Coordinates of C-alpha atoms and ligand atoms in Angstrom, one line a residue:
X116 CA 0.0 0.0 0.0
X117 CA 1.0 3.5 -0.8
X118 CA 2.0 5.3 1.8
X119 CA 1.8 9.2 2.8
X120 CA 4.8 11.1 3.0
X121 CA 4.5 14.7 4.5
X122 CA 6.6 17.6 3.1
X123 CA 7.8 20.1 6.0
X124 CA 9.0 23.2 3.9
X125 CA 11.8 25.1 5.7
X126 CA 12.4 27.4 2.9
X127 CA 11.5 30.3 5.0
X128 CA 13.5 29.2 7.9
X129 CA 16.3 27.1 7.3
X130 CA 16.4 27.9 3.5
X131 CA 16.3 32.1 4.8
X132 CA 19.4 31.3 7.0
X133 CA 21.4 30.5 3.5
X134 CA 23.9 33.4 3.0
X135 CA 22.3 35.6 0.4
X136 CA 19.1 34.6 0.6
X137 CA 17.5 36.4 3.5
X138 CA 14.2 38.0 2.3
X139 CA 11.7 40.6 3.2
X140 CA 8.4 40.1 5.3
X141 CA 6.7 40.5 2.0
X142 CA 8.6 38.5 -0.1
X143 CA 8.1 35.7 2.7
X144 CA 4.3 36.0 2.1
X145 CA 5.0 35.3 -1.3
X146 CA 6.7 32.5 -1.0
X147 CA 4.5 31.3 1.3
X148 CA 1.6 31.8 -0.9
X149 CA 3.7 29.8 -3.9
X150 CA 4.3 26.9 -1.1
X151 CA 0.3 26.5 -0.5
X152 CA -0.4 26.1 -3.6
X153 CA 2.4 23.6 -4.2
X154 CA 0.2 22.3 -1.2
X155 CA 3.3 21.4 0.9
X156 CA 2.1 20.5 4.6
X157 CA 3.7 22.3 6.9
X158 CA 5.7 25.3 6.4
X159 CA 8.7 26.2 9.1
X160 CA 7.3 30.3 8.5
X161 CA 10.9 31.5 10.6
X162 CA 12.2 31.6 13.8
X163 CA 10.1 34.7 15.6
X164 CA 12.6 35.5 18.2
X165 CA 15.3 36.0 16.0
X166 CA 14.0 39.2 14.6
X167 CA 11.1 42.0 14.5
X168 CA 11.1 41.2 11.1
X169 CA 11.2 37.2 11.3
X170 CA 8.4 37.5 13.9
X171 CA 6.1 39.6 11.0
X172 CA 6.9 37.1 8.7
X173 CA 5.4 34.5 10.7
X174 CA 2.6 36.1 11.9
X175 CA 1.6 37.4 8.7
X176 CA 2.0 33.9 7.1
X177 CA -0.1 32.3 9.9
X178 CA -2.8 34.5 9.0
X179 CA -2.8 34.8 5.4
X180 CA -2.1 31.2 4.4
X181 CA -4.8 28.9 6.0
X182 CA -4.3 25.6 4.1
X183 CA -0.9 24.1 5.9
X184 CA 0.2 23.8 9.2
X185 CA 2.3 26.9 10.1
X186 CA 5.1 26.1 12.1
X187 CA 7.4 28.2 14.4
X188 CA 11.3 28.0 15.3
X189 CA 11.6 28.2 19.1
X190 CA 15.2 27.1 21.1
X191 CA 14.1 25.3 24.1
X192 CA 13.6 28.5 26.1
X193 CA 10.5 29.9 27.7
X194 CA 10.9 33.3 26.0
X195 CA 11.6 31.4 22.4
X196 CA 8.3 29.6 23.1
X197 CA 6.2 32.3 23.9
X198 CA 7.4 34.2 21.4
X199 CA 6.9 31.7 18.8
X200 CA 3.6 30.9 20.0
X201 CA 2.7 34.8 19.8
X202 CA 3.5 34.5 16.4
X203 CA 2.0 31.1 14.9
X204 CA -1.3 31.6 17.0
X205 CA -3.3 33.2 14.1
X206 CA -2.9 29.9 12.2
X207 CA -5.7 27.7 11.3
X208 CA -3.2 24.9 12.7
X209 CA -0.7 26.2 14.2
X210 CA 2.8 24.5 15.5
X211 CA 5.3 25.1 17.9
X212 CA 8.9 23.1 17.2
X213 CA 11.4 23.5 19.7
X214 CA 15.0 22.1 19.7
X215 CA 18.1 21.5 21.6
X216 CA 21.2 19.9 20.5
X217 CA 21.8 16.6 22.0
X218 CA 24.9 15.3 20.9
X219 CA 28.1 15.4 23.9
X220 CA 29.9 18.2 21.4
X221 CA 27.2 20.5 21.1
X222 CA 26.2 19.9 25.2
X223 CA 30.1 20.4 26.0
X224 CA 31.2 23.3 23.5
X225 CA 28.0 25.2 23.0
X226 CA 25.4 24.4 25.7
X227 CA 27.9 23.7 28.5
X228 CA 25.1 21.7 30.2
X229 CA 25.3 18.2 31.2
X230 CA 23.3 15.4 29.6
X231 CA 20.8 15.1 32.1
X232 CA 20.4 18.9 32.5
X233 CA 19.3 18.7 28.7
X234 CA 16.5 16.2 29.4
X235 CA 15.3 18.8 31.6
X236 CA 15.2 21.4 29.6
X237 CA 13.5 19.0 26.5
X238 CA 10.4 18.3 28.8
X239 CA 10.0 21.8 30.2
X240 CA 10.5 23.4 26.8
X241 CA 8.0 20.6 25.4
X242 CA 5.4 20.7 28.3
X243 CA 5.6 24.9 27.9
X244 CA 4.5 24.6 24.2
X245 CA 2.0 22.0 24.9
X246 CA 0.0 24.2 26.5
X247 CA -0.3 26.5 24.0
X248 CA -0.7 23.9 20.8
X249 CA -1.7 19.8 20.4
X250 CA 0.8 20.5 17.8
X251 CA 4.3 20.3 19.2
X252 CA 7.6 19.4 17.3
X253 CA 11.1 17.9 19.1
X254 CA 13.9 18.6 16.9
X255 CA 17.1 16.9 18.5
X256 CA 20.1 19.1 16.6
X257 CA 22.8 17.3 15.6
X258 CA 21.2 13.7 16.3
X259 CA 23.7 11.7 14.0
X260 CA 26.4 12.6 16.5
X261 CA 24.5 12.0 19.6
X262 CA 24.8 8.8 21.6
X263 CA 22.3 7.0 20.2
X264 CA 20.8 5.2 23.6
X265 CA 21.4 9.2 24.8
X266 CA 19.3 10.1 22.1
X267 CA 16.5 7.3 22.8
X268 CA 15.9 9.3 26.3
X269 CA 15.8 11.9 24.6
X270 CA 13.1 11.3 22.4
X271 CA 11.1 9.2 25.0
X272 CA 11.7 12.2 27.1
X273 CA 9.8 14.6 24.4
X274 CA 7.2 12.0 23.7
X275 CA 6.1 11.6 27.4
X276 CA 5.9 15.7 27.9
X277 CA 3.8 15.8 24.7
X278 CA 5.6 16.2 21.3
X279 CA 4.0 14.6 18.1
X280 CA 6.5 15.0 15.4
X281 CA 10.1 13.9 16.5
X282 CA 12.6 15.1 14.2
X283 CA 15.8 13.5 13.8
X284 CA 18.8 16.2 12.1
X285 CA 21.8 15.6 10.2
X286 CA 22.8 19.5 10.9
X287 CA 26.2 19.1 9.3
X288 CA 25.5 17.0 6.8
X289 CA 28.0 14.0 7.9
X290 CA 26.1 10.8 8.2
X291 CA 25.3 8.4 5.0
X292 CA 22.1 6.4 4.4
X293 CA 22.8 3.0 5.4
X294 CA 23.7 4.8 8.7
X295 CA 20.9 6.9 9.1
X296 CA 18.5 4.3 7.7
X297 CA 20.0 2.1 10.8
X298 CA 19.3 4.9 13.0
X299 CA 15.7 5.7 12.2
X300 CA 15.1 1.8 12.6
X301 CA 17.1 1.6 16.1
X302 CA 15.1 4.8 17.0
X303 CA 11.9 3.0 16.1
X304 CA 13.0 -0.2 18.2
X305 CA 14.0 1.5 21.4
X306 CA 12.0 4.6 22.5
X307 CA 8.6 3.8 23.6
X308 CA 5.8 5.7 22.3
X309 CA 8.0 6.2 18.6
X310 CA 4.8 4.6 16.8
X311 CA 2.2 7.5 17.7
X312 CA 4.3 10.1 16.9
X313 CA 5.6 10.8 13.4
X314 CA 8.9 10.5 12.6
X315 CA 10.8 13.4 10.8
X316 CA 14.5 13.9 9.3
X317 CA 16.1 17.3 8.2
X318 CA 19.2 16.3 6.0
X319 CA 22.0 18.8 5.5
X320 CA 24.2 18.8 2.3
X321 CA 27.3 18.9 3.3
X322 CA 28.5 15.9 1.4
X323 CA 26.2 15.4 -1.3
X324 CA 23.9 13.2 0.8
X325 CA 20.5 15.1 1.8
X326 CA 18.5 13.6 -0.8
X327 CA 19.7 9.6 -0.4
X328 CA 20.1 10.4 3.4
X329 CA 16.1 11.5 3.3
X330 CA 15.5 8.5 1.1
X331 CA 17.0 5.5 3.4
X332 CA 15.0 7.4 6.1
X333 CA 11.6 7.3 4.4
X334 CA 12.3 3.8 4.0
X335 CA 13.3 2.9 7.4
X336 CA 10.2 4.4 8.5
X337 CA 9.9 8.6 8.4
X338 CA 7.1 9.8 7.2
X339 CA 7.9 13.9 6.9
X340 CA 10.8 14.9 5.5
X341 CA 12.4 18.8 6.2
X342 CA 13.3 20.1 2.9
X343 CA 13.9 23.6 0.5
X344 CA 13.4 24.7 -2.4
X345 CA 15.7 24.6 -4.6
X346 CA 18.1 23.0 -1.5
X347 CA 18.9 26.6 -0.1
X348 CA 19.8 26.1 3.2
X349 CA 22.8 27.0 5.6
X350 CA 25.9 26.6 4.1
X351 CA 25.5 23.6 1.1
X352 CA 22.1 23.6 1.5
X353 CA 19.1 21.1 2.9
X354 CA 17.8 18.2 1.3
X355 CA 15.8 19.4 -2.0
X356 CA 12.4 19.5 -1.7
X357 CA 11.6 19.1 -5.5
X358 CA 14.6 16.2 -5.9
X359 CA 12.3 13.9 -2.9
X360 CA 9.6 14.6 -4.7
X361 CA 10.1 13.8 -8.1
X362 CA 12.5 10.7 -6.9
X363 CA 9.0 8.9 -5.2
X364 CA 7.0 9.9 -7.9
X365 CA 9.5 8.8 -10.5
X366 CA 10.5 5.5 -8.6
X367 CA 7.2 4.3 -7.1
X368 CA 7.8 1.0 -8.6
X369 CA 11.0 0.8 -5.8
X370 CA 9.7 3.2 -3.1
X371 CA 5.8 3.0 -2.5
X372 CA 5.2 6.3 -0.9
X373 CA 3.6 9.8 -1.9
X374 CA 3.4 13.2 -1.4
X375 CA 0.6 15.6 -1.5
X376 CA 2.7 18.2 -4.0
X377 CA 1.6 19.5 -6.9
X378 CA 4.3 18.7 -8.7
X379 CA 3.3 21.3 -12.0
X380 CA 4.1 23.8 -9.6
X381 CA 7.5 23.1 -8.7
X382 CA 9.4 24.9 -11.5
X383 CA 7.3 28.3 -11.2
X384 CA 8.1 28.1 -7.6
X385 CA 11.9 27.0 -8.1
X386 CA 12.1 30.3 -10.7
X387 CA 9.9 32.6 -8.1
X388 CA 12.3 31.8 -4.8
X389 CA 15.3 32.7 -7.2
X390 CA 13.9 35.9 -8.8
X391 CA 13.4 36.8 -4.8
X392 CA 16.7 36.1 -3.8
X393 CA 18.6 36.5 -6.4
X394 CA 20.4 33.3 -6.2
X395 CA 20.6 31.5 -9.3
X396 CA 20.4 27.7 -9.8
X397 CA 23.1 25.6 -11.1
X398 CA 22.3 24.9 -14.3
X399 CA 22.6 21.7 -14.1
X400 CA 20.8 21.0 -10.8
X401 CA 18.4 18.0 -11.1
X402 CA 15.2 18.5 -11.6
X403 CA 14.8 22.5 -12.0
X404 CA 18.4 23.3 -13.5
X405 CA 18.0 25.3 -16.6
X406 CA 19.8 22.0 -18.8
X407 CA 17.6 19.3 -16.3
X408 CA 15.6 18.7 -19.9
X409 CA 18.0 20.0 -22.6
X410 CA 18.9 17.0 -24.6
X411 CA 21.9 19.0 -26.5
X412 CA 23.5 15.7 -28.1
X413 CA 22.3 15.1 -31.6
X414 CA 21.8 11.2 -30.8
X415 CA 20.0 12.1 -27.4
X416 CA 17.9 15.0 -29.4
X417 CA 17.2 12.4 -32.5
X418 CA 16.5 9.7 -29.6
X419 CA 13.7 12.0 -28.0
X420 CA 12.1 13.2 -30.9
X421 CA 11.3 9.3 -31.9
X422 CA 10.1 8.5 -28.3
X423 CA 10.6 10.6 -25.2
X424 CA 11.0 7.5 -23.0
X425 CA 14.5 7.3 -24.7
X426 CA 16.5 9.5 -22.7
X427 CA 13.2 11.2 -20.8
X428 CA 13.0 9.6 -17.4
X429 CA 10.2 12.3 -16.6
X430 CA 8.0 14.7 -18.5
X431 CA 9.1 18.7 -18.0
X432 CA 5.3 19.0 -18.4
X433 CA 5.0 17.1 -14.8
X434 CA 7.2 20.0 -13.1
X435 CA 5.3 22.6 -14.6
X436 CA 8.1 23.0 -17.1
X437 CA 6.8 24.8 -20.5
X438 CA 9.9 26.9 -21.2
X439 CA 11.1 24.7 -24.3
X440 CA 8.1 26.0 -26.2
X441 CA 6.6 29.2 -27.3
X442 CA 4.9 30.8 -24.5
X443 CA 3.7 33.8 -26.3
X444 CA 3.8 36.3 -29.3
X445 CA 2.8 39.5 -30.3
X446 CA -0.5 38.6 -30.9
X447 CA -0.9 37.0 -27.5
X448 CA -4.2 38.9 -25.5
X449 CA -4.5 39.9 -22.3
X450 CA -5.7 36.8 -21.3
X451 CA -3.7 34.3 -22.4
X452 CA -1.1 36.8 -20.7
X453 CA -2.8 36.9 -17.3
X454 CA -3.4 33.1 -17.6
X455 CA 0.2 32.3 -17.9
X456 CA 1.2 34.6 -15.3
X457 CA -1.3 32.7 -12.6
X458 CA 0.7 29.6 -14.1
X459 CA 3.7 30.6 -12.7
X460 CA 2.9 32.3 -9.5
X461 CA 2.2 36.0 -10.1
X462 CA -1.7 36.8 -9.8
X463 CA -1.6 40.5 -10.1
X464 CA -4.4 43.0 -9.3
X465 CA -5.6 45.1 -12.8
X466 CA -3.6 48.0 -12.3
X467 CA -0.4 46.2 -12.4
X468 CA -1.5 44.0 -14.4
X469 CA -2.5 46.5 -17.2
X470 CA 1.5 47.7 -16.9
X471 CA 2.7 44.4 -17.2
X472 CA 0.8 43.9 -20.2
X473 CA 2.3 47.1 -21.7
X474 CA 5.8 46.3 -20.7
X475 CA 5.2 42.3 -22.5
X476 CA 3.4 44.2 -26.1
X477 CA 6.7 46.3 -25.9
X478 CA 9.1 43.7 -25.4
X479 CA 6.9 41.5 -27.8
X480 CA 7.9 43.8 -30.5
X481 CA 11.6 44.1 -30.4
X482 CA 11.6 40.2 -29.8
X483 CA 9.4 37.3 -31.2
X484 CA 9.8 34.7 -28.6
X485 CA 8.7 35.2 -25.5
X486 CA 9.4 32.8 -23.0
X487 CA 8.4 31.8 -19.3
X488 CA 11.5 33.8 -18.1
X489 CA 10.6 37.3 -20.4
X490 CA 7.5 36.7 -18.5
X491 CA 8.8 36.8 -15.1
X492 CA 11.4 39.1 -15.4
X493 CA 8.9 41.4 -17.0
X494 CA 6.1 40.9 -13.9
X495 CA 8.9 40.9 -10.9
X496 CA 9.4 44.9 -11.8
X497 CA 5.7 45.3 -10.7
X498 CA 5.3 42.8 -8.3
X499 CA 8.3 43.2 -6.4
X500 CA 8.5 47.1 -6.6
X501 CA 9.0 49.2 -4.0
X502 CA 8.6 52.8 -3.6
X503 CA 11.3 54.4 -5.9
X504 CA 13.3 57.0 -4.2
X505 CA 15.3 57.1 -7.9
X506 CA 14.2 56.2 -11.7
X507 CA 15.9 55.7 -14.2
X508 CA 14.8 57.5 -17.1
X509 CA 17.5 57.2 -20.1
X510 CA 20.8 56.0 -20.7
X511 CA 24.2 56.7 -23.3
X512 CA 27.1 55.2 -23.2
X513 CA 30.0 55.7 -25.5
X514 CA 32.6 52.6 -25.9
X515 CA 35.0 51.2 -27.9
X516 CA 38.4 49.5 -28.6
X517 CA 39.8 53.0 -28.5
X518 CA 37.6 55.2 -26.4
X519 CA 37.4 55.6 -22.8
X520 CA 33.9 54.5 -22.0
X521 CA 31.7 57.2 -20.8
X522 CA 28.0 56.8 -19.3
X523 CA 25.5 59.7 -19.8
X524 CA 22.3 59.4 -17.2
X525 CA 19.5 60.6 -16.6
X526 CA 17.3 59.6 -13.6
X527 CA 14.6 61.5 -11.5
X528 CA 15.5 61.5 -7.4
X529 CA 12.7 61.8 -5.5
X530 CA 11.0 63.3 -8.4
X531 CA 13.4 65.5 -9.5
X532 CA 15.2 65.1 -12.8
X533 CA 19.0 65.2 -12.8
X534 CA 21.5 64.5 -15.2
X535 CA 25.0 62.6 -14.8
X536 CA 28.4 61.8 -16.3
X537 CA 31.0 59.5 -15.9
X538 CA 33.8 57.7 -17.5
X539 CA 34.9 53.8 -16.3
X540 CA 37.0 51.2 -16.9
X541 CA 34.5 49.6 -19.2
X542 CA 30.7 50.7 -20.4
X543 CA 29.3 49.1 -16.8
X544 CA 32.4 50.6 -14.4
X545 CA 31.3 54.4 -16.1
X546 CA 27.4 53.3 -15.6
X547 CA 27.8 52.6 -11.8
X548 CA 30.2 55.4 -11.0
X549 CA 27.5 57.7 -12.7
X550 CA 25.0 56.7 -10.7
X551 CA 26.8 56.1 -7.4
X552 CA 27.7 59.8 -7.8
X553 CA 24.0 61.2 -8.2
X554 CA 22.4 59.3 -5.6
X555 CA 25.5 59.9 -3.7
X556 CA 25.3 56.2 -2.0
X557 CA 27.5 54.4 0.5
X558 CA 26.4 50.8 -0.7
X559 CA 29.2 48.8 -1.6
X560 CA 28.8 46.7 -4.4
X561 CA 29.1 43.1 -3.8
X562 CA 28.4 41.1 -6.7
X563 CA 27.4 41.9 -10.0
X564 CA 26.2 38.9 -12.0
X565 CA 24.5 38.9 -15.9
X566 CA 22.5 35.6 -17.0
X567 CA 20.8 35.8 -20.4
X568 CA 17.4 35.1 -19.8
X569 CA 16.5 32.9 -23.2
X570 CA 18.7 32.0 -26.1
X571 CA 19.8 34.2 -29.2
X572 CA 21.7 37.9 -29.3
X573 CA 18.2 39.4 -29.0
X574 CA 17.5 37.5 -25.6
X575 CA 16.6 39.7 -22.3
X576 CA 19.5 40.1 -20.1
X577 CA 18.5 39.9 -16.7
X578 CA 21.6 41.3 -13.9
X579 CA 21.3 40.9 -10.3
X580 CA 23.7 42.8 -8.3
X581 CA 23.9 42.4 -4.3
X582 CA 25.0 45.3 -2.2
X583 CA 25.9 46.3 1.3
X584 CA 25.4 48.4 3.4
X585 CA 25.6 49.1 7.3
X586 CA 25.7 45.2 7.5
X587 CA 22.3 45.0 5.8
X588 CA 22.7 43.7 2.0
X589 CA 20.0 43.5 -0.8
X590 CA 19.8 42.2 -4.2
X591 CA 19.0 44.2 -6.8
X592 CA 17.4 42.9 -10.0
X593 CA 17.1 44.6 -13.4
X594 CA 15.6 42.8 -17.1
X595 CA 16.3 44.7 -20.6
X596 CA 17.2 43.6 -24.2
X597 CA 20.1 45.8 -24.1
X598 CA 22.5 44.9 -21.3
X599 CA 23.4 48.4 -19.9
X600 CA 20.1 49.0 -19.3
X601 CA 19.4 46.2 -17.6
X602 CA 22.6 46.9 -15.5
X603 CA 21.3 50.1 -14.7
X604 CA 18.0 49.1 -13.6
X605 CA 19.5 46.7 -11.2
X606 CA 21.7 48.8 -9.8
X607 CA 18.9 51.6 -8.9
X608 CA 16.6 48.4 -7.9
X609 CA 19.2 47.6 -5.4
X610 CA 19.4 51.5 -3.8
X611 CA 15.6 51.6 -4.0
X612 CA 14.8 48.5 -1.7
X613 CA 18.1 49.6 0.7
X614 CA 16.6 52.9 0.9
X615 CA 13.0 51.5 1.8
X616 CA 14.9 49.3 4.1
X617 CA 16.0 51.6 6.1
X618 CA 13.0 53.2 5.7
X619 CA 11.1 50.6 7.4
X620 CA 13.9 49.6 10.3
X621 CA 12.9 48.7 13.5
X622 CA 14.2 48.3 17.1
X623 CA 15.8 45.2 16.8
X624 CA 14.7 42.6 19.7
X625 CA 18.4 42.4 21.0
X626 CA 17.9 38.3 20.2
X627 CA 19.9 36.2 18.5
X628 CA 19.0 32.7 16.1
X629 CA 21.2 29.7 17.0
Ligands
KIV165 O1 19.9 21.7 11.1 C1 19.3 21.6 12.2 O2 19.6 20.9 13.2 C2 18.1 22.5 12.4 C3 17.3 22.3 13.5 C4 16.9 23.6 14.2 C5 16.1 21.5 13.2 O3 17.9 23.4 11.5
ZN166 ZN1 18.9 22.8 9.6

């Protein structure tokens, strides 16, 4: 019999703690909004206590997305409870999970606590958020280098104070399946009570392993599985939620489990985190990697167009996957237009709508395909706007094998227009000196990155550049058929959101995550 596998989507949480990819309460809401219809179970929303902004994430998400369970970070702390609960209560199922590490290295190094002093803490913590929620989860950090009859108590600890999901982490990413398949099955065997609760793993990916680490647990007995999108995660990443996915419902015929995911809306929501973050999939990342169903070998290409089954092992259809053909044309309407952007995410209210449609009939005449990608980067100036301090409004540059290059802007600044010059070392050096000068910025510019959105010279060029400031860094995004516009754009993107961020700074809590 097939059996139900539940997908806990820490995206927002663990994925959020990735360097680079920390987003907005907004943006958060998006993503969540993506993840529902996905229809993952639970989503891990962030970890309230961390931050003002973390906890308006959460609370926002509990309220505005009613189909999954919403669940909340909380250390095994009173105040990390509370807090959390404060934030997850507007849920229509709300969860609290609290962890503590339980392996002798963390309880010596970071905790300084003994063993038994951490049982202590793992009912009080539990017993605290019982009384707020039925819905409590244990995570035990860094279980695959805990003393596993340590870790039994541990668990039968959490069990008797009340938790339902017990969550077993590779949080470095250093055990291998046959291990951690052993260790789900001893943890099964030994701690009374494991077979009312359910059983959950969050896999690291350190080495390589999340995916076949999540795997051997499913089949020695877990039934959710902590994953991301895309993999984001702390540094290599967590197990990807899209890989799990498409591995049981490839492989049925070796591993009789499923998931409730939509799978047609895994690549809309792979391309929508990474328009929001700004961090860019390998391309050839299994799955949703730009060449994941680009057959470029003449016998593989001849192979597919007899039969797909050749070299096809899945359909790009089933992950939502239409970028290989022909979205649109010049003669697409309004509809078809508003239909394709629902497909991939972006349901937009008329008004923007409207200028999105003008932007696409624009675009639609200097270039005759228009893929998935023109699409989004097209939408993703309305939808992820923000109140613009500066706008561009033309650029020159003058370059050449023998001239200095030489950027001529203009761009209005807070409404007023203003004119500026600049030479560089090449066309894009004069184009961010120029502006850097008029808006008179401190942002430093961290990366700078082009990636041509489809094929052919006449493709969009989408940039992303990252900047810092004052320890707080955002990603700047800019789409244009001629590349120093789109360089431009991003760069003003970048000051507009780090103006509005500061804009909108609060009083920090004073808290820290772990
Ligand atoms: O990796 C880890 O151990 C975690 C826990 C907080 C679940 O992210
Ligand atoms: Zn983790």
């Amino acid at each position: 019999m097939t059996q139900r596998i539940y997908i806990f989507d820490t995206t927002l949480r663990d994925g959020e703690q990735s360097p680079g990819a920390s987003m907005n309460p907004e943006e958060k809401l998006r993503i969540a909004k993506q993840l529902e219809k996905l229809n993952v179970d639970v989503i891990e929303a962030g970890f309230p206590i961390a931050s003002q902004g973390d906890f308006e994430a959460v609370a926002t998400i509990a309220k505005e997305v009613r189909k999954p369970i919403i669940a909340g970070l909380a250390r095994a702390q009173d105040s990390d409870i509370d807090r959390c609960w404060e934030a997850v209560k507007g849920a229509a199922r709300p969860r609290i999970h609290t962890f503590i590490a339980t392996s002798d290295i963390h309880l010596k190094h970071k905790l300084q606590k003994t063993r038994d002093e951490v049982l202590k803490e793992i009912e009080r913590a539990v017993r605290r958020a019982k009384k707020y929620t039925p819905d409590v989860e244990f995570s035990a950090e860094d279980a695959t280098r805990s003393n596993w009859d340590y870790l039994c108590k541990a668990f039968a600890v959490a069990i008797e104070s009340g938790a339902t999901t017990l969550n077993v982490p590779d949080t470095v990413g250093y055990t291998v399946p046959s291990e951690f398949g052993a260790l789900i099955r001893h943890l099964r065997e030994n701690v009374p009570g494991m077979d009312q609760v359910v059983i959950s793993v969050h896999c690291h990916n350190d080495l390589g392993l999340a995916v076949p680490n999540s795997i051997a647990a499913i089949e020695a007995g877990a039934r959710q599985i902590e994953c991301t999108v895309n993999g984001i995660g702390e540094r290599a990443g967590n197990a990807s939620m899209e890989e799990i996915v498409m591995i049981l419902k490839t492989r049925k015929d070796q591993l009789p489990y499923e998931t409730g995911i939509v799978t047609e809306h895994i690549y809309p929501t792979s391309r929508l985190l990474s328009q929001i973050t700004g961090m860019v999939v390998q391309p050839n990342k299994a799955i949703v990697g730009a060449n994941a169903f680009a057959h470029e070998a003449g016998i593989h290409q001849h192979g597919v167009l007899q039969e797909k089954l050749t070299y096809e092992i899945m359909k790009p259809e089933d992950i939502g996957l239409l970028s290989n053909l022909l979205v649109m044309g010049k003669h697409s309407g309004r509809h078809a237009f508003r239909d394709r952007l629902k497909a991939l995410g972006y349901d937009l209210p008329a008004g923007d709508l409207d200028k999105a449609f003008q932007q696409f009939k624009e675009l639609a005449d200097k270039k005759k395909e228009i893929y998935d990608e023109d699409l989004e980067a097209i939408v993703s100036e309305e939808i992820l706007r923000i109140p613009e301090q500066y706008r561009l409004v033309s650029v020159h540059v003058t370059t050449g094998t023998d001239t200095q290059p030489q950027a001529k802007i203009v761009m209005e600044v807070e409404g007023t227009a203003m004119e500026g010059t600049q030479t560089g070392d090449g066309p894009v050096d004069a184009v961010y000196k120029t502006i850097a000068k008029m808006t008179k910025t401190k942002s430093k510019l961290l990366r700078y990155s082009v990636n041509a959105i489809t094929g052919g010279t006449e493709a969009q060029g989408e940039v992303t550049v990252r900047l810092e400031e004052e320890g707080q860094t955002v990603i700047g995004q800019g789409a244009h058929t001629d590349i120093l516009v789109a360089s431009a754009k991003a760069y003003i993107n970048g000051l507009n959101k780090m103006a509005y961020r500061k804009h909108r700074r609060r009083p920090r809590t004073g808290m820290v995550g772990p």
